[in-house]
């Protein structure tokens, strides 16, 4: 499966609308209709997409938007981000502060809605099981470990304003005078 095919499948799943879990469920059905090599290829692309997005600045954005983000919470946030499609995903990886432009993120600054989609992360495993009634073969290659030495204090409002000014304007209390 090529990268374009990976994102086209997600776009087809998105075309039905609905909540992120509905997108993930449609992605499972669509992917299960492919041959097993394509399902394994999807799993490899997903692993690469997740590795490329395992960035401290994006984790900081997830932390601000969701009011916190554990290791698992950051994984599930990136699952949600995948359901937003290739353009949004790529823009967020390149510039996490761009998430402030999304209407649903702006609305969440008032509603407190959190963005997570654990089920999107399980798509290749669920599709393989649906197609073959067996488990997806284990990947022998571990995902590359990202460098997380650039962590900053996500709870520091001044640092949040400096690193993610548009998101901080939405999710961080204004400084006291």
CSV table of C-alpha atoms in Angstrom, one decimal:
chain,number,residue,atom,x,y,z
A,1,UNK,CA,0.0,0.0,0.0
A,2,UNK,CA,1.3,3.4,-1.0
A,3,UNK,CA,1.1,6.5,1.2
A,4,UNK,CA,-1.5,8.0,-1.1
A,5,UNK,CA,-3.6,4.8,-0.9
A,6,UNK,CA,-3.4,4.9,2.9
A,7,UNK,CA,-4.8,8.5,3.1
A,8,UNK,CA,-7.3,7.8,0.3
A,9,UNK,CA,-8.8,5.0,2.4
A,10,UNK,CA,-9.0,7.3,5.4
A,11,UNK,CA,-10.7,10.0,3.2
A,12,UNK,CA,-13.2,7.4,1.9
A,13,UNK,CA,-14.0,6.5,5.6
A,14,UNK,CA,-14.3,10.2,6.4
A,15,UNK,CA,-16.7,10.8,3.6
A,16,UNK,CA,-19.5,9.2,5.6
A,17,UNK,CA,-19.2,11.9,8.2
A,18,UNK,CA,-19.9,11.3,11.9
A,19,UNK,CA,-17.7,11.0,14.9
A,20,UNK,CA,-14.1,9.8,14.8
A,21,UNK,CA,-15.1,6.4,16.0
A,22,UNK,CA,-17.5,6.1,13.1
A,23,UNK,CA,-14.7,7.0,10.7
A,24,UNK,CA,-12.5,4.3,12.3
A,25,UNK,CA,-15.3,1.7,11.9
A,26,UNK,CA,-15.7,2.6,8.2
A,27,UNK,CA,-12.0,2.4,7.7
A,28,UNK,CA,-12.0,-1.2,9.2
A,29,UNK,CA,-14.7,-2.2,6.7
A,30,UNK,CA,-12.9,-0.6,3.8
A,31,UNK,CA,-9.5,-2.0,4.7
A,32,UNK,CA,-10.9,-5.5,5.4
A,33,UNK,CA,-12.0,-5.7,1.7
A,34,UNK,CA,-8.3,-5.4,0.6
A,35,UNK,CA,-5.9,-8.4,0.4
A,36,UNK,CA,-3.9,-9.2,3.4
A,37,UNK,CA,-0.7,-7.7,2.0
A,38,UNK,CA,-2.5,-4.3,1.6
A,39,UNK,CA,-3.7,-4.6,5.2
A,40,UNK,CA,-0.2,-5.2,6.4
A,41,UNK,CA,0.9,-2.3,4.2
A,42,UNK,CA,-1.6,0.0,5.9
A,43,UNK,CA,-0.3,-1.1,9.3
A,44,UNK,CA,3.2,-0.1,8.2
A,45,UNK,CA,2.1,3.3,6.9
A,46,UNK,CA,0.2,3.9,10.1
A,47,UNK,CA,3.3,3.1,12.1
A,48,UNK,CA,5.3,5.6,10.0
A,49,UNK,CA,2.6,8.3,10.3
A,50,UNK,CA,2.5,7.8,14.1
A,51,UNK,CA,6.3,7.9,14.4
A,52,UNK,CA,6.5,11.1,12.3
A,53,UNK,CA,3.9,12.7,14.5
A,54,UNK,CA,5.6,11.7,17.8
A,55,UNK,CA,6.9,15.2,18.4
A,56,UNK,CA,7.1,17.2,21.6
A,57,UNK,CA,5.5,20.3,20.1
A,58,UNK,CA,2.5,18.3,18.9
A,59,UNK,CA,2.3,16.6,22.3
A,60,UNK,CA,2.2,20.1,23.8
A,61,UNK,CA,-0.6,21.1,21.5
A,62,UNK,CA,-2.6,17.9,22.5
A,63,UNK,CA,-1.9,18.8,26.2
A,64,UNK,CA,-3.3,22.3,25.8
A,65,UNK,CA,-6.3,21.2,23.7
A,66,UNK,CA,-7.3,18.2,25.9
A,67,UNK,CA,-6.4,19.7,29.2
A,68,UNK,CA,-3.6,17.2,29.6
A,69,UNK,CA,-2.2,14.3,27.6
A,70,UNK,CA,-0.6,11.1,29.1
A,71,UNK,CA,1.4,8.8,26.8
A,72,UNK,CA,-1.8,7.0,25.9
A,73,UNK,CA,-3.7,10.2,25.6
A,74,UNK,CA,-1.2,11.5,23.1
A,75,UNK,CA,-1.5,8.3,21.1
A,76,UNK,CA,-5.3,8.6,21.1
A,77,UNK,CA,-5.1,12.3,20.1
A,78,UNK,CA,-3.0,11.3,17.1
A,79,UNK,CA,-5.6,8.7,16.3
A,80,UNK,CA,-8.2,11.5,16.2
A,81,UNK,CA,-5.8,13.6,14.2
A,82,UNK,CA,-5.6,10.8,11.6
A,83,UNK,CA,-9.4,11.0,11.3
A,84,UNK,CA,-9.1,14.6,10.2
A,85,UNK,CA,-7.3,13.6,7.0
A,86,UNK,CA,-3.9,14.0,5.4
A,87,UNK,CA,-3.9,17.8,5.0
A,88,UNK,CA,-4.8,18.6,8.6
A,89,UNK,CA,-2.5,15.8,9.9
A,90,UNK,CA,0.5,17.1,7.9
A,91,UNK,CA,-0.1,20.7,8.7
A,92,UNK,CA,-0.4,19.8,12.5
A,93,UNK,CA,2.8,17.8,12.4
A,94,UNK,CA,4.6,20.7,10.6
A,95,UNK,CA,3.0,23.4,12.7
A,96,UNK,CA,1.0,22.2,15.7
A,97,UNK,CA,-0.2,25.7,16.4
A,98,UNK,CA,-2.2,25.4,13.1
A,99,UNK,CA,-4.7,23.3,15.0
A,100,UNK,CA,-6.1,26.6,16.4
A,101,UNK,CA,-7.6,27.2,13.0
A,102,UNK,CA,-9.9,24.1,13.1
A,103,UNK,CA,-13.4,25.1,14.0
A,104,UNK,CA,-13.9,22.0,16.3
A,105,UNK,CA,-10.7,23.0,18.2
A,106,UNK,CA,-11.9,26.6,18.6
A,107,UNK,CA,-15.2,25.3,19.9
A,108,UNK,CA,-13.5,23.0,22.3
A,109,UNK,CA,-11.8,26.0,24.0
A,110,UNK,CA,-15.3,26.9,25.2
A,111,UNK,CA,-16.9,23.4,25.6
A,112,UNK,CA,-14.0,21.5,27.0
A,113,UNK,CA,-14.4,18.7,24.4
A,114,UNK,CA,-11.4,16.4,24.2
A,115,UNK,CA,-10.1,14.9,20.9
A,116,UNK,CA,-9.1,11.2,21.1
A,117,UNK,CA,-9.8,8.2,18.9
A,118,UNK,CA,-8.2,5.0,20.2
A,119,UNK,CA,-10.2,2.9,17.7
A,120,UNK,CA,-8.4,4.6,14.7
A,121,UNK,CA,-5.2,3.1,16.0
A,122,UNK,CA,-6.7,-0.4,15.9
A,123,UNK,CA,-7.9,-0.2,12.3
A,124,UNK,CA,-5.3,-2.6,10.7
A,125,UNK,CA,-5.6,-5.2,13.5
A,126,UNK,CA,-9.4,-5.1,13.4
A,127,UNK,CA,-9.5,-5.2,9.6
A,128,UNK,CA,-7.0,-8.1,9.4
A,129,UNK,CA,-9.0,-10.1,12.0
A,130,UNK,CA,-12.2,-9.3,10.1
A,131,UNK,CA,-10.7,-10.4,6.8
A,132,UNK,CA,-8.9,-13.6,8.0
A,133,UNK,CA,-10.2,-14.5,11.5
A,134,UNK,CA,-6.6,-14.4,12.6
A,135,UNK,CA,-4.4,-11.8,14.2
A,136,UNK,CA,-2.2,-9.4,12.2
A,137,UNK,CA,1.3,-10.8,12.1
A,138,UNK,CA,3.7,-9.1,14.5
A,139,UNK,CA,5.9,-6.5,12.9
A,140,UNK,CA,9.6,-7.4,13.4
A,141,UNK,CA,10.8,-3.9,13.0
A,142,UNK,CA,10.3,-1.5,16.0
A,143,UNK,CA,9.1,2.0,15.2
A,144,UNK,CA,12.0,4.5,15.4
A,145,UNK,CA,12.2,6.0,18.8
A,146,UNK,CA,11.8,9.8,18.6
A,147,UNK,CA,14.0,12.2,20.5
A,148,UNK,CA,11.9,13.6,23.3
A,149,UNK,CA,14.8,15.6,24.9
A,150,UNK,CA,13.1,18.9,23.9
A,151,UNK,CA,10.3,18.5,26.5
A,152,UNK,CA,9.0,21.7,28.0
A,153,UNK,CA,6.7,22.3,30.9
A,154,UNK,CA,3.3,22.1,29.3
A,155,UNK,CA,1.7,23.6,32.4
A,156,UNK,CA,3.9,26.8,32.1
A,157,UNK,CA,1.5,29.4,30.6
A,158,UNK,CA,4.4,31.7,29.5
A,159,UNK,CA,6.1,28.8,27.7
A,160,UNK,CA,2.9,27.7,26.1
A,161,UNK,CA,2.3,31.3,24.8
A,162,UNK,CA,5.8,31.4,23.4
A,163,UNK,CA,5.7,28.0,21.7
A,164,UNK,CA,2.0,27.7,20.7
A,165,UNK,CA,0.7,31.3,20.7
A,166,UNK,CA,-2.6,30.6,18.8
A,167,UNK,CA,-3.5,27.6,20.9
A,168,UNK,CA,-2.5,29.3,24.1
A,169,UNK,CA,-4.8,32.2,23.2
A,170,UNK,CA,-7.6,29.7,23.2
A,171,UNK,CA,-6.7,27.4,26.1
A,172,UNK,CA,-4.4,29.3,28.5
A,173,UNK,CA,-5.8,31.8,31.0
A,174,UNK,CA,-4.7,35.3,30.3
A,175,UNK,CA,-1.8,36.6,32.5
A,176,UNK,CA,-2.8,38.3,35.7
A,177,UNK,CA,-1.9,42.0,35.9
